[in-house]
Amino acid sequence: MPEQFTRLTSRTLVLPQANIDTDQIIPARFLTTTTRDGLGSAAFYDWRYGPDGALVPDAQLNTIDPAEHRILVAGDNFACGSSREHAPWALLDYGFRVIVSTGIADIFASNALKNGLVPVIVDADTHARLLADPGGRVTVDVECCELIAGNEPPVKFVIDPFARRCLLDGVDTLGWLVDRLPAIDSFEARTA
Amino acid sequence: MPPPEPRTLFDKLWDANLVEPERADAPAILYVGLHLVHEVTSPQAFAELNQRDLRVRRPDRTYATLDHSTPTLPPAASGARTYVTAAAAAQVDQLRANCERHGVRLADWDSHDRGVVHVMAPELGLTQPGMVVVCGDSHTATHGAFGALAFGIGTSEVAHVLATQCLLQRKPKQMRVTVDGRLGPGVSAKDLTLAVVNRIGFGGGSGHVIEYAGDAIRVLGMEGRMTLCNMSIEAGARAGMIAPDETTFAYLRGRRHAPEDFEAAVAKWRAFVTDDGARFDSEIQIDAATISPMATFGTTPDASIAIGAPTPSARDDSERQALHYMGFAAGAPTTDHAIDVVFVGSCTNGRLTDLRDAAAVLRGRRVKEGVRMLVVPGSESVKQQAEAEGLDRVFIDAGAEWRLPGCSMCIAMNGDFVGAGQLAVSTSNRNFEGRQGKGARTILASPATAAASAVTGKLTDPRAFLEAAHA
Ligand code: SF4
């Protein structure tokens, strides 16, 4: 069941590259797991560790305290590529709760929401401001659908009403769908 | 009564499989006709069902295979499979146990049906027009080639489908890509696909499903259509689809899981076409005659050019980084760089016609000294047919490795990978940094181009070889 999310204020971590694909977020060789847990150690693995497996000390992700930087501001078309849900699992386990970009890939956004990781799409100006202020304090409010950076006026963002309800109330979507079984039964009877 | 609104192929697929329409406060519930499962994205979904004491609702609409993390080398003398890690072996064991517990059919090691999920299901006749087809894999769009609504889902959704045979979905936007004219001789469906992805742009199809239409699409065989639909995700679209026609019906006729009353099914399937006058949110037109053999030069699948054309200059930091990673210089062609590895395979180009294309170039030639070439059939069935035609001999005699079916170097999680810094020409679908192995550099191209490049040791337009063969 996803963790609830109402409002979060945190520092940002900025990864400005466009098209950061899910193979970067978690390389395929870490997908041979049968649980959802502990994938934070593999998040951005090839950015954080060298070919010899040694930590790259000046890699940005190694210089921050993940507990302090829970909002990831990323370049356009974030998390494109593979549909692996291991990507949001790894990001959440690493410490992120929000992804902000001008574009977030469809399947990733859907996977993220099911796990309580909030995808926030912003306009290019807001994005540019956030990119220019790495480590800045940002508030993301799912109740009001607002992002507030520093002293700037709040920026509205759009989130699907059902997804928003799931985040605010921690709705169990599988349970919700299981409750619809009578309608599914009648569809099957009708089309059989 | 006013005439009915013209509808698109997608509209018809959506309506036909709608359990409940979407509302402002709830997504639509869509019924899934075929759910494909593999070892990597399913264990956590089965665990979810088991925790809640739920059963797989329709094992008869669910089919599992082993492909992503399976070795492509034959078993050891002891009979043991050479898994890359104990975790990979455990994942396969887990899928087997889950399938047994829930009565789901599994194309296991001993099955002649086993193959890459998107190669195997169409071969068995499981994929049919009018269906919703899903799998925990983004290249599920492949099945759209049959006039199905086919898209990749995450593991949470795999659990939804296992338990309820349904998915919660919002209606996407629609794009039509019309390709008219004819592809030139020696220009393949993969070249067309790379040209289409280049035109839409990586992410340009985001939020959309794509219908491919036009003369150049109609003359493609099912294999070529699958190659095209397969890479819809590389343009950011969740699904790509082609209306079913005689080519589709001829392919499906006689397949093991094709409907028993085939003619009645065909009569129904014929309705799955876009009506004249139906509206799309965006339209793209491409002239097939302008397309040459294509290859990527960057680290996103849209970054492609005609083979031999100068490498475009970077327009931003991401593109600069991509050129730097690939070791290519703007203004110079990518055809002077020595190739280390050639990979023919994957759900994009691991079908029989693809192996024939590669073999046509390789027949009577040798893979250049120092180049490693791996040929991995997409399924057991492809492997058997290729061997019956003697294609395996062509590859082996040329100095290539002939492997067991699987995803192999496409995702590089089974022990087959491209080494750090090595340059590969690959018939797969993703050229991301590290996709084929940490530090690996990937050029995406067609099977014929891959084979021609294996012979010369450099990225090579295959048309010269094909002309020589025909002369
Ligand atoms: S061949 Fe590649 S793209 Fe296709 S299913 Fe396997 S890993 Fe995915």
CSV table of N, CA and C in Angstrom, one decimal, chain A residues 1 16-24 27-37 39 45-54 76-77 80-86 89 103-107 110-111 114-115 160-163 165 172-188 190-192, chain B residues 16-20 23-27 29 31 40-41 43-45 47-49 52 54 57-58 61 69 84-85 87-88 90-91 94 135-138 152-157 159-160 163-168 170 202-203 205-208 233-234 236-238 299-300 318 411-413 430 432-435 438:
chain,number,residue,atom,x,y,z
A,1,MET,N,0.8,-1.2,0.0
A,1,MET,CA,0.0,0.0,0.0
A,1,MET,C,0.9,1.3,0.0
A,16,PRO,N,20.2,18.0,-13.9
A,16,PRO,CA,19.6,18.8,-15.0
A,16,PRO,C,19.6,18.1,-16.4
A,17,GLN,N,20.2,17.0,-16.5
A,17,GLN,CA,20.3,16.3,-17.8
A,17,GLN,C,18.9,16.0,-18.3
A,18,ALA,N,18.6,16.1,-19.6
A,18,ALA,CA,17.4,15.6,-20.2
A,18,ALA,C,17.5,14.1,-20.4
A,19,ASN,N,16.3,13.5,-20.5
A,19,ASN,CA,16.2,12.1,-20.9
A,19,ASN,C,16.9,11.1,-19.9
A,20,ILE,N,16.9,11.4,-18.6
A,20,ILE,CA,17.5,10.4,-17.7
A,20,ILE,C,16.6,9.2,-17.7
A,21,ASP,N,17.1,8.1,-18.3
A,21,ASP,CA,16.2,6.9,-18.5
A,21,ASP,C,16.2,6.0,-17.3
A,22,THR,N,15.3,5.0,-17.2
A,22,THR,CA,15.2,4.2,-16.1
A,22,THR,C,16.4,3.2,-16.0
A,23,ASP,N,17.2,3.0,-17.1
A,23,ASP,CA,18.4,2.2,-16.9
A,23,ASP,C,19.5,3.0,-16.1
A,24,GLN,N,19.4,4.4,-16.2
A,24,GLN,CA,20.3,5.2,-15.3
A,24,GLN,C,19.8,5.1,-13.9
A,27,PRO,N,20.2,0.3,-13.0
A,27,PRO,CA,20.7,-0.5,-14.1
A,27,PRO,C,20.1,-1.9,-14.0
A,28,ALA,N,19.9,-2.5,-15.2
A,28,ALA,CA,19.2,-3.8,-15.3
A,28,ALA,C,19.7,-4.9,-14.5
A,29,ARG,N,21.1,-4.9,-14.2
A,29,ARG,CA,21.6,-6.0,-13.5
A,29,ARG,C,21.1,-6.0,-12.0
A,30,PHE,N,20.5,-5.0,-11.6
A,30,PHE,CA,19.9,-5.0,-10.2
A,30,PHE,C,18.4,-5.5,-10.2
A,31,LEU,N,18.0,-5.9,-11.3
A,31,LEU,CA,16.5,-6.3,-11.4
A,31,LEU,C,16.3,-7.7,-11.1
A,32,THR,N,17.3,-8.5,-10.7
A,32,THR,CA,17.1,-9.9,-10.4
A,32,THR,C,16.6,-10.1,-9.0
A,33,THR,N,15.9,-9.1,-8.4
A,33,THR,CA,15.4,-9.2,-7.0
A,33,THR,C,14.0,-9.7,-7.1
A,34,THR,N,13.5,-10.3,-6.0
A,34,THR,CA,12.1,-10.7,-5.9
A,34,THR,C,11.3,-9.9,-4.9
A,35,THR,N,12.0,-8.9,-4.3
A,35,THR,CA,11.2,-8.0,-3.4
A,35,THR,C,11.3,-6.6,-3.8
A,36,ARG,N,10.6,-5.7,-3.1
A,36,ARG,CA,10.6,-4.3,-3.5
A,36,ARG,C,11.7,-3.5,-2.6
A,37,ASP,N,12.3,-4.2,-1.7
A,37,ASP,CA,13.0,-3.5,-0.6
A,37,ASP,C,14.5,-3.3,-1.0
A,39,LEU,N,16.3,-1.2,-2.6
A,39,LEU,CA,16.9,-0.9,-3.9
A,39,LEU,C,17.5,0.5,-3.9
A,45,TYR,N,23.3,3.8,-9.7
A,45,TYR,CA,24.5,3.1,-9.3
A,45,TYR,C,25.7,3.4,-10.1
A,46,ASP,N,25.5,3.5,-11.5
A,46,ASP,CA,26.6,3.7,-12.3
A,46,ASP,C,27.1,5.2,-12.3
A,47,TRP,N,26.3,6.0,-11.7
A,47,TRP,CA,26.7,7.4,-11.5
A,47,TRP,C,27.5,7.5,-10.2
A,48,ARG,N,27.1,6.7,-9.3
A,48,ARG,CA,27.7,6.8,-7.9
A,48,ARG,C,29.0,5.9,-7.7
A,49,TYR,N,29.1,4.9,-8.5
A,49,TYR,CA,30.2,4.0,-8.4
A,49,TYR,C,31.0,3.8,-9.7
A,50,GLY,N,32.3,3.8,-9.6
A,50,GLY,CA,33.2,3.6,-10.8
A,50,GLY,C,33.1,2.2,-11.3
A,51,PRO,N,33.8,1.9,-12.4
A,51,PRO,CA,33.9,0.6,-13.0
A,51,PRO,C,34.4,-0.4,-12.1
A,52,ASP,N,35.3,0.0,-11.1
A,52,ASP,CA,35.9,-0.9,-10.2
A,52,ASP,C,35.0,-1.1,-8.9
A,53,GLY,N,33.8,-0.5,-8.9
A,53,GLY,CA,32.9,-0.6,-7.8
A,53,GLY,C,33.2,0.3,-6.7
A,54,ALA,N,34.2,1.2,-6.9
A,54,ALA,CA,34.6,2.2,-5.8
A,54,ALA,C,33.7,3.4,-5.9
A,76,ASP,N,14.2,17.4,-18.6
A,76,ASP,CA,13.0,17.0,-19.3
A,76,ASP,C,13.0,15.5,-19.7
A,77,ASN,N,11.8,15.0,-19.8
A,77,ASN,CA,11.6,13.6,-20.2
A,77,ASN,C,12.2,12.6,-19.2
A,80,CYS,N,12.3,8.1,-18.8
A,80,CYS,CA,11.9,7.4,-20.1
A,80,CYS,C,12.5,6.0,-20.1
A,81,GLY,N,12.0,5.2,-21.1
A,81,GLY,CA,12.6,3.9,-21.3
A,81,GLY,C,11.8,2.8,-20.6
A,82,SER,N,12.5,1.9,-20.0
A,82,SER,CA,11.9,0.7,-19.5
A,82,SER,C,10.8,1.0,-18.4
A,83,SER,N,9.8,0.1,-18.4
A,83,SER,CA,8.7,0.2,-17.5
A,83,SER,C,9.0,-0.2,-16.1
A,84,ARG,N,10.2,-0.6,-15.8
A,84,ARG,CA,10.5,-1.2,-14.5
A,84,ARG,C,10.0,-0.4,-13.3
A,85,GLU,N,9.2,-1.0,-12.4
A,85,GLU,CA,8.8,-0.3,-11.2
A,85,GLU,C,9.9,-0.2,-10.2
A,86,HIS,N,10.9,-0.9,-10.5
A,86,HIS,CA,12.1,-0.9,-9.6
A,86,HIS,C,12.7,0.6,-9.6
A,89,TRP,N,10.8,2.4,-6.9
A,89,TRP,CA,11.1,1.7,-5.6
A,89,TRP,C,12.5,2.2,-5.2
A,103,GLY,N,8.9,17.3,-18.1
A,103,GLY,CA,8.3,16.1,-18.7
A,103,GLY,C,8.7,14.8,-17.9
A,104,ILE,N,7.8,14.0,-17.6
A,104,ILE,CA,8.0,12.8,-16.9
A,104,ILE,C,7.3,11.6,-17.7
A,105,ALA,N,8.1,10.6,-18.0
A,105,ALA,CA,7.5,9.5,-18.8
A,105,ALA,C,6.2,8.9,-18.2
A,106,ASP,N,5.3,8.6,-19.1
A,106,ASP,CA,4.0,8.1,-18.7
A,106,ASP,C,4.0,6.9,-17.7
A,107,ILE,N,4.7,5.9,-18.2
A,107,ILE,CA,4.6,4.6,-17.4
A,107,ILE,C,5.3,4.9,-16.0
A,110,SER,N,3.0,6.8,-13.7
A,110,SER,CA,1.9,5.9,-13.2
A,110,SER,C,2.5,5.0,-12.1
A,111,ASN,N,3.6,4.4,-12.3
A,111,ASN,CA,4.3,3.5,-11.3
A,111,ASN,C,4.6,4.3,-10.1
A,114,LYS,N,1.6,5.0,-7.8
A,114,LYS,CA,1.1,3.8,-7.0
A,114,LYS,C,2.0,3.5,-5.8
A,115,ASN,N,3.1,4.2,-5.7
A,115,ASN,CA,4.0,3.9,-4.6
A,115,ASN,C,4.2,5.1,-3.7
A,160,ASP,N,-3.9,14.0,-11.5
A,160,ASP,CA,-5.1,13.3,-11.7
A,160,ASP,C,-5.9,13.2,-10.4
A,161,PRO,N,-7.2,13.5,-10.4
A,161,PRO,CA,-8.0,13.6,-9.2
A,161,PRO,C,-8.0,12.2,-8.4
A,162,PHE,N,-8.0,11.1,-9.2
A,162,PHE,CA,-8.0,9.8,-8.5
A,162,PHE,C,-6.7,9.6,-7.9
A,163,ALA,N,-5.6,9.9,-8.6
A,163,ALA,CA,-4.3,9.7,-8.0
A,163,ALA,C,-4.1,10.6,-6.8
A,165,ARG,N,-6.4,11.6,-4.7
A,165,ARG,CA,-7.2,11.0,-3.6
A,165,ARG,C,-6.4,9.8,-3.0
A,172,ASP,N,-5.8,2.1,-1.4
A,172,ASP,CA,-5.2,0.8,-1.9
A,172,ASP,C,-5.9,0.6,-3.2
A,173,THR,N,-5.2,0.8,-4.3
A,173,THR,CA,-5.8,0.7,-5.6
A,173,THR,C,-6.2,-0.7,-6.0
A,174,LEU,N,-5.4,-1.7,-5.6
A,174,LEU,CA,-5.8,-3.1,-5.8
A,174,LEU,C,-7.1,-3.4,-5.1
A,175,GLY,N,-7.1,-3.0,-3.9
A,175,GLY,CA,-8.4,-3.2,-3.1
A,175,GLY,C,-9.6,-2.6,-3.8
A,176,TRP,N,-9.4,-1.4,-4.3
A,176,TRP,CA,-10.4,-0.6,-4.9
A,176,TRP,C,-10.9,-1.4,-6.2
A,177,LEU,N,-9.9,-1.9,-6.9
A,177,LEU,CA,-10.3,-2.6,-8.1
A,177,LEU,C,-11.0,-4.0,-7.8
A,178,VAL,N,-10.5,-4.6,-6.8
A,178,VAL,CA,-11.1,-5.9,-6.3
A,178,VAL,C,-12.6,-5.6,-6.0
A,179,ASP,N,-12.9,-4.4,-5.4
A,179,ASP,CA,-14.3,-4.1,-5.1
A,179,ASP,C,-15.1,-3.9,-6.3
A,180,ARG,N,-14.5,-3.8,-7.5
A,180,ARG,CA,-15.3,-3.6,-8.7
A,180,ARG,C,-15.6,-4.9,-9.4
A,181,LEU,N,-15.2,-6.0,-8.7
A,181,LEU,CA,-15.4,-7.4,-9.4
A,181,LEU,C,-16.8,-7.6,-9.9
A,182,PRO,N,-17.9,-7.2,-9.3
A,182,PRO,CA,-19.2,-7.4,-9.9
A,182,PRO,C,-19.3,-6.9,-11.3
A,183,ALA,N,-18.8,-5.7,-11.5
A,183,ALA,CA,-18.8,-5.0,-12.8
A,183,ALA,C,-18.0,-5.8,-13.8
A,184,ILE,N,-16.9,-6.4,-13.3
A,184,ILE,CA,-16.0,-7.2,-14.1
A,184,ILE,C,-16.6,-8.5,-14.5
A,185,ASP,N,-17.3,-9.1,-13.6
A,185,ASP,CA,-18.1,-10.3,-13.8
A,185,ASP,C,-19.1,-10.1,-14.9
A,186,SER,N,-19.8,-9.0,-14.8
A,186,SER,CA,-20.9,-8.7,-15.8
A,186,SER,C,-20.3,-8.4,-17.2
A,187,PHE,N,-19.1,-7.7,-17.2
A,187,PHE,CA,-18.5,-7.5,-18.5
A,187,PHE,C,-18.1,-8.9,-19.1
A,188,GLU,N,-17.6,-9.7,-18.3
A,188,GLU,CA,-17.2,-11.1,-18.9
A,188,GLU,C,-18.4,-11.8,-19.4
A,190,ARG,N,-21.1,-10.6,-20.5
A,190,ARG,CA,-21.7,-9.8,-21.7
A,190,ARG,C,-20.8,-10.2,-22.9
A,191,THR,N,-19.5,-10.3,-22.8
A,191,THR,CA,-18.6,-10.4,-23.9
A,191,THR,C,-18.2,-11.9,-24.2
A,192,ALA,N,-18.6,-12.8,-23.3
A,192,ALA,CA,-18.1,-14.2,-23.5
A,192,ALA,C,-18.7,-14.8,-24.8
B,16,ALA,N,-14.4,-1.3,-26.9
B,16,ALA,CA,-14.7,-2.8,-26.9
B,16,ALA,C,-14.3,-3.4,-25.6
B,17,ASN,N,-13.3,-2.8,-24.9
B,17,ASN,CA,-12.8,-3.5,-23.8
B,17,ASN,C,-13.0,-2.7,-22.5
B,18,LEU,N,-14.0,-1.8,-22.5
B,18,LEU,CA,-14.3,-1.0,-21.4
B,18,LEU,C,-15.3,-1.6,-20.4
B,19,VAL,N,-14.8,-1.8,-19.2
B,19,VAL,CA,-15.7,-2.4,-18.2
B,19,VAL,C,-16.5,-1.3,-17.6
B,20,GLU,N,-15.8,-0.2,-17.3
B,20,GLU,CA,-16.5,1.0,-16.8
B,20,GLU,C,-15.8,2.3,-17.4
B,23,ARG,N,-14.5,8.6,-15.1
B,23,ARG,CA,-15.2,9.7,-14.6
B,23,ARG,C,-14.2,10.7,-14.1
B,24,ALA,N,-14.6,11.9,-13.8
B,24,ALA,CA,-13.7,12.9,-13.3
B,24,ALA,C,-12.9,12.3,-12.1
B,25,ASP,N,-13.5,11.6,-11.2
B,25,ASP,CA,-12.8,11.2,-10.0
B,25,ASP,C,-12.3,9.7,-10.1
B,26,ALA,N,-12.5,9.1,-11.2
B,26,ALA,CA,-12.0,7.7,-11.3
B,26,ALA,C,-11.6,7.4,-12.7
B,27,PRO,N,-10.5,6.7,-12.9
B,27,PRO,CA,-10.1,6.3,-14.2
B,27,PRO,C,-11.1,5.2,-14.8
B,29,ILE,N,-12.1,1.5,-16.3
B,29,ILE,CA,-11.6,0.1,-16.0
B,29,ILE,C,-11.6,-0.6,-17.4
B,31,TYR,N,-10.6,-4.0,-19.7
B,31,TYR,CA,-10.5,-5.4,-19.5
B,31,TYR,C,-9.3,-5.9,-20.4
B,40,VAL,N,11.2,-11.1,-14.5
B,40,VAL,CA,11.8,-10.0,-13.8
B,40,VAL,C,10.8,-9.0,-13.2
B,41,THR,N,9.6,-8.8,-13.8
B,41,THR,CA,8.7,-7.8,-13.3
B,41,THR,C,7.5,-8.4,-12.6
B,43,PRO,N,7.6,-11.0,-9.8
B,43,PRO,CA,7.6,-11.7,-8.4
B,43,PRO,C,6.9,-10.9,-7.4
B,44,GLN,N,7.1,-9.5,-7.4
B,44,GLN,CA,6.5,-8.7,-6.4
B,44,GLN,C,5.0,-8.6,-6.5
B,45,ALA,N,4.5,-8.8,-7.8
B,45,ALA,CA,3.1,-8.8,-8.0
B,45,ALA,C,2.4,-10.1,-7.5
B,47,ALA,N,3.6,-11.9,-5.1
B,47,ALA,CA,3.7,-11.8,-3.7
B,47,ALA,C,2.6,-11.0,-3.1
B,48,GLU,N,2.2,-9.9,-3.8
B,48,GLU,CA,1.1,-9.1,-3.4
B,48,GLU,C,-0.2,-9.9,-3.4
B,49,LEU,N,-0.4,-10.7,-4.4
B,49,LEU,CA,-1.6,-11.6,-4.4
B,49,LEU,C,-1.6,-12.6,-3.3
B,52,ARG,N,-2.4,-11.3,0.1
B,52,ARG,CA,-3.9,-11.0,0.3
B,52,ARG,C,-4.8,-12.2,0.0
B,54,LEU,N,-5.3,-13.7,-2.7
B,54,LEU,CA,-6.1,-13.6,-3.9
B,54,LEU,C,-5.5,-14.6,-4.9
B,57,ARG,N,-7.1,-14.4,-11.5
B,57,ARG,CA,-8.5,-14.5,-12.0
B,57,ARG,C,-8.7,-15.3,-13.2
B,58,ARG,N,-7.8,-15.1,-14.2
B,58,ARG,CA,-8.0,-15.8,-15.5
B,58,ARG,C,-6.7,-16.4,-16.0
B,61,ARG,N,-6.1,-16.5,-19.6
B,61,ARG,CA,-5.7,-15.3,-20.3
B,61,ARG,C,-4.3,-14.8,-19.9
B,69,SER,N,16.5,-12.8,-17.9
B,69,SER,CA,17.8,-13.0,-17.2
B,69,SER,C,18.3,-14.4,-17.5
B,84,VAL,N,23.7,-16.1,-14.5
B,84,VAL,CA,24.8,-15.1,-14.2
B,84,VAL,C,25.0,-15.0,-12.7
B,85,THR,N,23.9,-15.1,-11.9
B,85,THR,CA,24.0,-15.0,-10.5
B,85,THR,C,23.0,-16.0,-9.9
B,87,ALA,N,20.9,-15.0,-7.8
B,87,ALA,CA,19.6,-14.3,-7.7
B,87,ALA,C,18.8,-14.5,-9.0
B,88,ALA,N,19.5,-14.5,-10.2
B,88,ALA,CA,18.8,-14.7,-11.4
B,88,ALA,C,18.2,-16.1,-11.5
B,90,ALA,N,17.2,-17.8,-8.9
B,90,ALA,CA,16.1,-17.8,-7.9
B,90,ALA,C,14.9,-17.1,-8.4
B,91,GLN,N,15.1,-16.0,-9.3
B,91,GLN,CA,14.0,-15.3,-9.9
B,91,GLN,C,13.2,-16.3,-10.8
B,94,GLN,N,11.3,-18.7,-8.8
B,94,GLN,CA,10.2,-18.0,-8.2
B,94,GLN,C,9.0,-17.9,-9.2
B,135,CYS,N,1.8,-6.4,-20.4
B,135,CYS,CA,2.9,-7.1,-19.9
B,135,CYS,C,3.7,-6.1,-19.1
B,136,GLY,N,4.4,-6.6,-18.1
B,136,GLY,CA,5.3,-5.7,-17.3
B,136,GLY,C,6.5,-5.5,-18.1
B,137,ASP,N,6.4,-4.8,-19.2
B,137,ASP,CA,7.5,-4.6,-20.1
B,137,ASP,C,7.1,-3.5,-21.1
B,138,SER,N,8.0,-2.5,-21.3
B,138,SER,CA,7.5,-1.4,-22.1
B,138,SER,C,7.4,-1.7,-23.6
B,152,GLY,N,2.9,-1.4,-22.0
B,152,GLY,CA,3.6,-1.9,-20.9
B,152,GLY,C,3.0,-1.4,-19.6
B,153,ILE,N,3.2,-2.1,-18.5
B,153,ILE,CA,2.6,-1.7,-17.2
B,153,ILE,C,3.7,-2.0,-16.2
B,154,GLY,N,3.5,-1.4,-15.0
B,154,GLY,CA,4.4,-1.6,-13.9
B,154,GLY,C,4.0,-2.8,-13.1
B,155,THR,N,4.8,-3.2,-12.1
B,155,THR,CA,4.5,-4.4,-11.3
B,155,THR,C,3.3,-4.3,-10.5
B,156,SER,N,3.0,-3.1,-10.0
B,156,SER,CA,1.7,-2.9,-9.2
B,156,SER,C,0.5,-3.2,-10.1
B,157,GLU,N,0.6,-2.8,-11.4
B,157,GLU,CA,-0.5,-3.1,-12.3
B,157,GLU,C,-0.5,-4.5,-12.7
B,159,ALA,N,0.0,-6.9,-10.7
B,159,ALA,CA,-0.8,-7.4,-9.6
B,159,ALA,C,-2.3,-7.2,-9.9
B,160,HIS,N,-2.6,-5.9,-10.3
B,160,HIS,CA,-4.0,-5.6,-10.6
B,160,HIS,C,-4.6,-6.6,-11.7
B,163,ALA,N,-5.0,-10.2,-10.5
B,163,ALA,CA,-6.1,-10.4,-9.5
B,163,ALA,C,-7.5,-10.1,-10.2
B,164,THR,N,-7.6,-9.2,-11.1
B,164,THR,CA,-8.9,-8.8,-11.6
B,164,THR,C,-9.0,-8.8,-13.1
B,165,GLN,N,-8.0,-9.1,-13.8
B,165,GLN,CA,-7.9,-9.1,-15.3
B,165,GLN,C,-8.2,-7.7,-15.8
B,166,CYS,N,-8.1,-6.7,-14.9
B,166,CYS,CA,-8.4,-5.3,-15.3
B,166,CYS,C,-7.4,-4.3,-14.9
B,167,LEU,N,-7.4,-3.2,-15.5
B,167,LEU,CA,-6.5,-2.1,-15.3
B,167,LEU,C,-7.3,-0.8,-15.2
B,168,LEU,N,-6.7,0.1,-14.3
B,168,LEU,CA,-7.3,1.5,-14.3
B,168,LEU,C,-6.5,2.4,-15.2
B,170,ARG,N,-6.5,6.1,-17.8
B,170,ARG,CA,-7.1,7.3,-18.4
B,170,ARG,C,-6.9,7.3,-19.9
B,202,PHE,N,12.4,11.7,-29.2
B,202,PHE,CA,12.3,10.9,-27.9
B,202,PHE,C,11.4,11.6,-27.0
B,203,GLY,N,10.3,11.1,-26.6
B,203,GLY,CA,9.4,11.8,-25.7
B,203,GLY,C,8.3,12.6,-26.5
B,205,GLY,N,6.1,11.5,-28.4
B,205,GLY,CA,4.8,10.8,-28.4
B,205,GLY,C,4.2,10.6,-27.0
B,206,SER,N,4.8,11.3,-26.0
B,206,SER,CA,4.4,11.2,-24.6
B,206,SER,C,2.9,11.5,-24.5
B,207,GLY,N,2.3,10.7,-23.7
B,207,GLY,CA,0.8,10.9,-23.4
B,207,GLY,C,-0.1,10.4,-24.6
B,208,HIS,N,0.5,9.9,-25.6
B,208,HIS,CA,-0.2,9.5,-26.8
B,208,HIS,C,-0.1,8.0,-27.1
B,233,ILE,N,7.5,3.1,-27.9
B,233,ILE,CA,7.9,3.6,-26.6
B,233,ILE,C,9.2,4.5,-26.7
B,234,GLU,N,10.0,4.2,-27.7
B,234,GLU,CA,11.2,5.0,-27.9
B,234,GLU,C,10.9,6.4,-28.4
B,236,GLY,N,8.3,7.8,-26.9
B,236,GLY,CA,7.6,8.2,-25.7
B,236,GLY,C,6.1,7.7,-25.6
B,237,ALA,N,5.6,7.1,-26.7
B,237,ALA,CA,4.2,6.7,-26.7
B,237,ALA,C,4.1,5.4,-26.0
B,238,ARG,N,3.0,5.2,-25.3
B,238,ARG,CA,2.8,3.9,-24.6
B,238,ARG,C,2.5,2.8,-25.6
B,299,THR,N,22.9,8.8,-27.5
B,299,THR,CA,22.5,7.8,-26.5
B,299,THR,C,21.0,7.9,-26.2
B,300,THR,N,20.2,8.4,-27.2
B,300,THR,CA,18.8,8.3,-27.2
B,300,THR,C,18.4,7.7,-28.5
B,318,SER,N,23.0,17.9,-22.9
B,318,SER,CA,22.7,16.5,-22.9
B,318,SER,C,23.2,15.9,-24.2
B,411,ILE,N,19.4,-6.2,-23.0
B,411,ILE,CA,19.3,-5.6,-21.6
B,411,ILE,C,20.5,-6.0,-20.8
B,412,ALA,N,21.3,-7.0,-21.2
B,412,ALA,CA,22.6,-7.3,-20.6
B,412,ALA,C,22.4,-7.6,-19.1
B,413,MET,N,21.4,-8.4,-18.8
B,413,MET,CA,21.3,-8.8,-17.4
B,413,MET,C,21.5,-10.3,-17.2
B,430,ARG,N,17.4,0.1,-27.6
B,430,ARG,CA,17.8,1.2,-26.7
B,430,ARG,C,19.3,1.3,-26.7
B,432,PHE,N,20.8,3.7,-24.6
B,432,PHE,CA,21.1,4.5,-23.4
B,432,PHE,C,22.6,4.2,-22.9
B,433,GLU,N,23.1,5.1,-22.2
B,433,GLU,CA,24.4,4.9,-21.6
B,433,GLU,C,24.3,3.6,-20.7
B,434,GLY,N,25.2,2.7,-20.9
B,434,GLY,CA,25.2,1.5,-20.1
B,434,GLY,C,24.1,0.5,-20.3
B,435,ARG,N,23.3,0.7,-21.3
B,435,ARG,CA,22.2,-0.3,-21.5
B,435,ARG,C,22.7,-1.7,-21.8
B,438,LYS,N,27.9,-1.8,-18.5
B,438,LYS,CA,28.4,-0.6,-18.0
B,438,LYS,C,29.5,0.0,-18.9
